[in-house]
């Protein structure tokens, strides 16, 4: 297991309302942390392709994607409880049926709960960059986790990452480029993400960190790779 956490949980105590709300509703939309491989059909009652969003934070991007793309099932993983509660409220308000939440470290989720070759797309919008040299060891997207993610992708599956941290971007690219010749599948640079979602428009896309990067006129780097299996 990954001993160094890629996150620090900073939040004040939940309000009484949020506490009651969470206890009352979370179990209906939650996939519980467990030490065994899960069966997606058990949670979604269909065989639609699975899209994973890692670290959705407190924005509504994942909600909009789920509402507008009922041809997919979405699983969103987050360790930030206010983000989970915010998302839970939107799921209930919009009566969303194709989105489940996992409140847990995604490293654990991918290592123990997700079957290999089972996911159509894994997306990460603005993974915590940990820009200071002494904190870089906290970055989630290191070789071992990247390798696990590619194992989980199905044939033709996509990995899509957006960041405004050049150093993290270069690090991730170099990890993937080093790793891609060592396996039973090939990994190619790809440009398919725009075709995944109906009416996808990168210009109107909004996440909390994307909006902030745009306001600060930062360069935004997108990383996209596709897995092609041999068999
Ligand atoms: C910089 S925020 C980005 C939030 C959102 N995607 C956006 O673009 O505004 C990164 C998020 O990743 C979450 N995160 C970091 N490490 C994680 C992990 N190991 N498992 C699940 N979520 C994690 C953090 O809690 C945080 O909400």
Short mmCIF file of C-alpha atoms and ligand atoms in Angstrom, two decimals:
data_model
loop_
_atom_site.label_atom_id
_atom_site.label_comp_id
_atom_site.label_asym_id
_atom_site.label_seq_id
_atom_site.Cartn_x
_atom_site.Cartn_y
_atom_site.Cartn_z
CA UNK A 1 0.00 0.00 0.00
CA UNK A 2 1.09 3.58 -0.65
CA UNK A 3 2.27 4.92 2.72
CA UNK A 4 2.72 8.52 1.60
CA UNK A 5 -0.65 10.17 1.16
CA UNK A 6 -1.27 12.46 -1.82
CA UNK A 7 -3.66 14.58 0.27
CA UNK A 8 -4.07 16.26 3.62
CA UNK A 9 -7.64 16.34 4.92
CA UNK A 10 -8.20 19.95 5.98
CA UNK A 11 -11.74 20.82 6.92
CA UNK A 12 -13.67 22.02 9.90
CA UNK A 13 -16.24 19.84 11.63
CA UNK A 14 -19.38 19.22 9.59
CA UNK A 15 -22.45 21.25 10.42
CA UNK A 16 -25.22 19.34 12.18
CA UNK A 17 -27.31 19.45 9.00
CA UNK A 18 -24.51 18.04 6.82
CA UNK A 19 -23.79 15.37 9.40
CA UNK A 20 -27.40 14.16 9.41
CA UNK A 21 -27.66 14.52 5.63
CA UNK A 22 -24.50 12.48 5.11
CA UNK A 23 -25.59 9.68 7.47
CA UNK A 24 -29.04 9.55 5.90
CA UNK A 25 -28.19 9.50 2.20
CA UNK A 26 -24.57 8.56 1.60
CA UNK A 27 -25.12 4.81 1.64
CA UNK A 28 -27.56 5.01 -1.29
CA UNK A 29 -24.91 6.48 -3.60
CA UNK A 30 -21.74 5.18 -2.07
CA UNK A 31 -19.55 2.27 -3.02
CA UNK A 32 -18.15 1.16 0.29
CA UNK A 33 -14.40 0.84 0.82
CA UNK A 34 -13.67 -2.88 0.73
CA UNK A 35 -10.77 -5.22 0.35
CA UNK A 36 -12.20 -7.14 -2.60
CA UNK A 37 -12.93 -6.64 -6.29
CA UNK A 38 -16.32 -5.04 -6.86
CA UNK A 39 -18.92 -5.90 -9.47
CA UNK A 40 -20.06 -2.73 -11.28
CA UNK A 41 -23.38 -4.31 -12.29
CA UNK A 42 -24.31 -4.74 -8.64
CA UNK A 43 -24.26 -0.94 -8.24
CA UNK A 44 -25.58 0.23 -11.62
CA UNK A 45 -27.84 -2.67 -12.70
CA UNK A 46 -26.56 -2.42 -16.27
CA UNK A 47 -23.41 -3.03 -18.29
CA UNK A 48 -22.73 0.50 -19.53
CA UNK A 49 -19.07 1.55 -19.84
CA UNK A 50 -17.43 2.88 -16.68
CA UNK A 51 -15.80 6.30 -16.36
CA UNK A 52 -13.69 7.13 -13.33
CA UNK A 53 -13.14 10.66 -12.02
CA UNK A 54 -10.39 11.03 -9.44
CA UNK A 55 -10.43 14.01 -7.03
CA UNK A 56 -13.49 15.97 -8.19
CA UNK A 57 -13.13 18.37 -5.25
CA UNK A 58 -16.03 20.74 -4.73
CA UNK A 59 -17.05 21.51 -8.29
CA UNK A 60 -19.95 20.36 -10.45
CA UNK A 61 -18.06 19.11 -13.50
CA UNK A 62 -18.73 15.48 -12.64
CA UNK A 63 -22.42 16.23 -12.06
CA UNK A 64 -22.78 17.93 -15.46
CA UNK A 65 -20.94 15.10 -17.21
CA UNK A 66 -23.16 12.46 -15.57
CA UNK A 67 -26.39 14.33 -16.38
CA UNK A 68 -25.44 14.87 -20.02
CA UNK A 69 -23.98 11.41 -20.66
CA UNK A 70 -26.37 8.72 -19.51
CA UNK A 71 -24.68 6.32 -21.93
CA UNK A 72 -22.00 5.85 -19.23
CA UNK A 73 -21.77 4.93 -15.57
CA UNK A 74 -19.56 7.25 -13.53
CA UNK A 75 -17.58 6.49 -10.41
CA UNK A 76 -16.08 9.49 -8.62
CA UNK A 77 -13.47 9.11 -5.91
CA UNK A 78 -12.66 11.82 -3.37
CA UNK A 79 -11.13 12.05 0.10
CA UNK A 80 -12.44 15.56 0.82
CA UNK A 81 -15.68 15.14 2.78
CA UNK A 82 -17.21 18.57 1.98
CA UNK A 83 -16.69 17.71 -1.71
CA UNK A 84 -18.46 14.36 -1.23
CA UNK A 85 -21.38 16.06 0.54
CA UNK A 86 -21.65 18.77 -2.11
CA UNK A 87 -21.76 16.13 -4.83
CA UNK A 88 -24.26 14.03 -2.89
CA UNK A 89 -26.62 17.01 -2.67
CA UNK A 90 -26.40 17.55 -6.46
CA UNK A 91 -26.99 13.82 -7.13
CA UNK A 92 -30.20 13.94 -5.09
CA UNK A 93 -31.35 17.28 -6.45
CA UNK A 94 -30.89 16.15 -10.07
CA UNK A 95 -32.04 12.57 -9.49
CA UNK A 96 -28.83 11.20 -11.01
CA UNK A 97 -28.76 7.42 -11.43
CA UNK A 98 -25.47 6.89 -13.25
CA UNK A 99 -23.02 8.25 -10.66
CA UNK A 100 -21.62 6.53 -7.57
CA UNK A 101 -19.17 7.97 -5.07
CA UNK A 102 -16.25 6.41 -3.25
CA UNK A 103 -15.00 8.27 -0.19
CA UNK A 104 -11.51 6.81 0.01
CA UNK A 105 -7.91 7.10 -1.14
CA UNK A 106 -8.00 6.22 -4.83
CA UNK A 107 -4.75 4.30 -4.48
CA UNK A 108 -6.55 1.80 -2.25
CA UNK A 109 -9.59 1.76 -4.56
CA UNK A 110 -7.56 0.90 -7.64
CA UNK A 111 -5.29 -1.53 -5.88
CA UNK A 112 -7.99 -3.60 -4.21
CA UNK A 113 -11.48 -2.88 -5.58
CA UNK A 114 -11.32 -2.40 -9.35
CA UNK A 115 -11.07 -5.28 -11.84
CA UNK A 116 -8.31 -5.13 -14.47
CA UNK A 117 -9.33 -4.18 -18.04
CA UNK A 118 -12.67 -2.78 -16.91
CA UNK A 119 -12.64 1.02 -17.30
CA UNK A 120 -13.30 3.09 -20.41
CA UNK A 121 -11.82 6.35 -19.15
CA UNK A 122 -9.92 7.57 -16.10
CA UNK A 123 -9.87 11.36 -15.78
CA UNK A 124 -8.06 13.61 -13.34
CA UNK A 125 -8.69 17.33 -13.43
CA UNK A 126 -5.93 19.13 -11.57
CA UNK A 127 -4.43 16.43 -9.35
CA UNK A 128 -2.72 18.10 -6.38
CA UNK A 129 0.61 19.27 -7.86
CA UNK A 130 2.70 19.39 -4.67
CA UNK A 131 5.07 21.84 -6.38
CA UNK A 132 7.66 22.22 -3.61
CA UNK A 133 10.65 19.93 -3.97
CA UNK A 134 10.27 18.48 -0.46
CA UNK A 135 6.60 17.63 -1.11
CA UNK A 136 6.98 15.98 -4.52
CA UNK A 137 6.96 12.56 -2.90
CA UNK A 138 3.27 13.18 -2.17
CA UNK A 139 2.31 13.26 -5.83
CA UNK A 140 -0.29 10.65 -6.69
CA UNK A 141 0.79 10.22 -10.30
CA UNK A 142 3.99 8.28 -9.85
CA UNK A 143 5.08 5.22 -11.76
CA UNK A 144 3.38 2.63 -9.52
CA UNK A 145 -0.03 4.31 -9.57
CA UNK A 146 0.18 5.10 -13.29
CA UNK A 147 0.93 1.44 -13.93
CA UNK A 148 -2.09 0.38 -11.85
CA UNK A 149 -4.32 2.81 -13.76
CA UNK A 150 -3.28 1.41 -17.14
CA UNK A 151 -3.93 -2.13 -15.87
CA UNK A 152 -7.48 -1.08 -14.99
CA UNK A 153 -8.23 0.45 -18.41
CA UNK A 154 -10.01 -1.74 -20.93
CA UNK A 155 -8.71 -2.19 -24.46
CA UNK A 156 -8.80 1.26 -26.16
CA UNK A 157 -9.37 2.83 -22.73
CA UNK A 158 -8.16 6.38 -22.10
CA UNK A 159 -6.22 8.13 -19.39
CA UNK A 160 -6.84 11.89 -19.34
CA UNK A 161 -5.07 14.33 -17.04
CA UNK A 162 -5.25 18.13 -16.87
CA UNK A 163 -2.81 20.22 -14.86
CA UNK A 164 -1.39 23.73 -14.78
CA UNK A 165 1.87 22.58 -13.16
CA UNK A 166 4.52 22.23 -15.86
CA UNK A 167 6.86 20.25 -13.65
CA UNK A 168 4.13 17.73 -12.76
CA UNK A 169 3.13 17.52 -16.44
CA UNK A 170 6.71 16.71 -17.49
CA UNK A 171 7.05 14.20 -14.65
CA UNK A 172 3.88 12.35 -15.63
CA UNK A 173 4.83 12.26 -19.32
CA UNK A 174 8.27 10.94 -18.51
CA UNK A 175 6.79 8.22 -16.22
CA UNK A 176 4.38 7.09 -18.93
CA UNK A 177 7.02 7.17 -21.67
CA UNK A 178 9.36 5.03 -19.55
CA UNK A 179 6.66 2.60 -18.66
CA UNK A 180 4.96 2.08 -21.98
CA UNK A 181 7.43 -0.42 -23.46
CA UNK A 182 7.41 -2.81 -20.53
CA UNK A 183 3.99 -4.36 -20.72
CA UNK A 184 1.58 -6.67 -22.43
CA UNK A 185 -0.22 -3.75 -23.93
CA UNK A 186 0.85 -0.66 -25.77
CA UNK A 187 0.20 2.91 -24.75
CA UNK A 188 -0.18 5.60 -27.38
CA UNK A 189 -0.66 9.33 -27.22
CA UNK A 190 -4.27 9.99 -28.06
CA UNK A 191 -6.73 12.68 -29.05
CA UNK A 192 -9.98 10.81 -28.41
CA UNK A 193 -11.19 12.47 -25.20
CA UNK A 194 -13.18 15.08 -27.08
CA UNK A 195 -15.22 12.29 -28.69
CA UNK A 196 -16.14 10.57 -25.42
CA UNK A 197 -18.79 13.05 -24.29
CA UNK A 198 -21.79 14.35 -26.18
CA UNK A 199 -21.36 17.98 -27.30
CA UNK A 200 -18.04 18.24 -25.46
CA UNK A 201 -16.69 21.78 -25.57
CA UNK A 202 -13.35 22.33 -23.82
CA UNK A 203 -13.95 26.08 -23.90
CA UNK A 204 -17.07 25.92 -21.73
CA UNK A 205 -15.73 23.24 -19.41
CA UNK A 206 -15.43 24.44 -15.83
CA UNK A 207 -13.85 23.04 -12.68
CA UNK A 208 -12.83 25.05 -9.65
CA UNK A 209 -9.13 24.67 -10.40
CA UNK A 210 -9.52 25.05 -14.17
CA UNK A 211 -11.38 28.34 -13.67
CA UNK A 212 -8.69 29.53 -11.27
CA UNK A 213 -5.91 28.62 -13.72
CA UNK A 214 -7.72 30.50 -16.48
CA UNK A 215 -8.19 33.57 -14.28
CA UNK A 216 -4.49 33.55 -13.48
CA UNK A 217 -3.70 33.10 -17.21
CA UNK A 218 -1.71 29.94 -16.55
CA UNK A 219 -0.81 27.47 -19.28
CA UNK A 220 -3.03 24.39 -19.06
CA UNK A 221 -1.48 21.06 -19.97
CA UNK A 222 -3.56 18.07 -21.08
CA UNK A 223 -2.17 14.56 -21.09
CA UNK A 224 -4.01 11.86 -22.97
CA UNK A 225 -2.97 8.27 -23.61
CA UNK A 226 -4.78 5.25 -24.94
CA UNK A 227 -4.18 1.62 -24.01
CA UNK A 228 -4.14 -0.94 -26.80
CA UNK A 229 -4.11 -4.56 -25.61
CA UNK A 230 -2.38 -7.33 -27.56
CA UNK A 231 -5.15 -9.89 -27.05
C1 LIG B 1 -6.51 20.31 -6.73
S1 LIG B 1 -8.00 19.50 -6.32
C2 LIG B 1 -8.85 19.43 -7.89
C3 LIG B 1 -10.34 19.42 -7.73
C4 LIG B 1 -11.14 19.39 -9.06
N1 LIG B 1 -10.83 18.24 -9.85
C5 LIG B 1 -10.94 20.65 -9.86
O1 LIG B 1 -10.40 20.56 -10.98
O2 LIG B 1 -11.32 21.71 -9.38
C6 LIG B 1 -7.45 17.83 -6.13
C7 LIG B 1 -8.45 16.94 -5.44
O3 LIG B 1 -7.94 15.61 -5.42
C8 LIG B 1 -8.29 15.00 -4.18
N2 LIG B 1 -7.35 13.92 -3.92
C9 LIG B 1 -6.01 14.03 -3.71
N3 LIG B 1 -5.44 12.84 -3.48
C10 LIG B 1 -6.46 11.93 -3.57
C11 LIG B 1 -6.51 10.51 -3.41
N4 LIG B 1 -5.41 9.81 -3.13
N5 LIG B 1 -7.71 9.90 -3.54
C12 LIG B 1 -8.84 10.61 -3.83
N6 LIG B 1 -8.85 11.96 -3.98
C13 LIG B 1 -7.68 12.61 -3.84
C14 LIG B 1 -8.20 16.14 -3.17
O4 LIG B 1 -8.99 15.90 -2.01
C15 LIG B 1 -8.72 17.32 -3.99
O5 LIG B 1 -10.10 17.53 -3.80
#
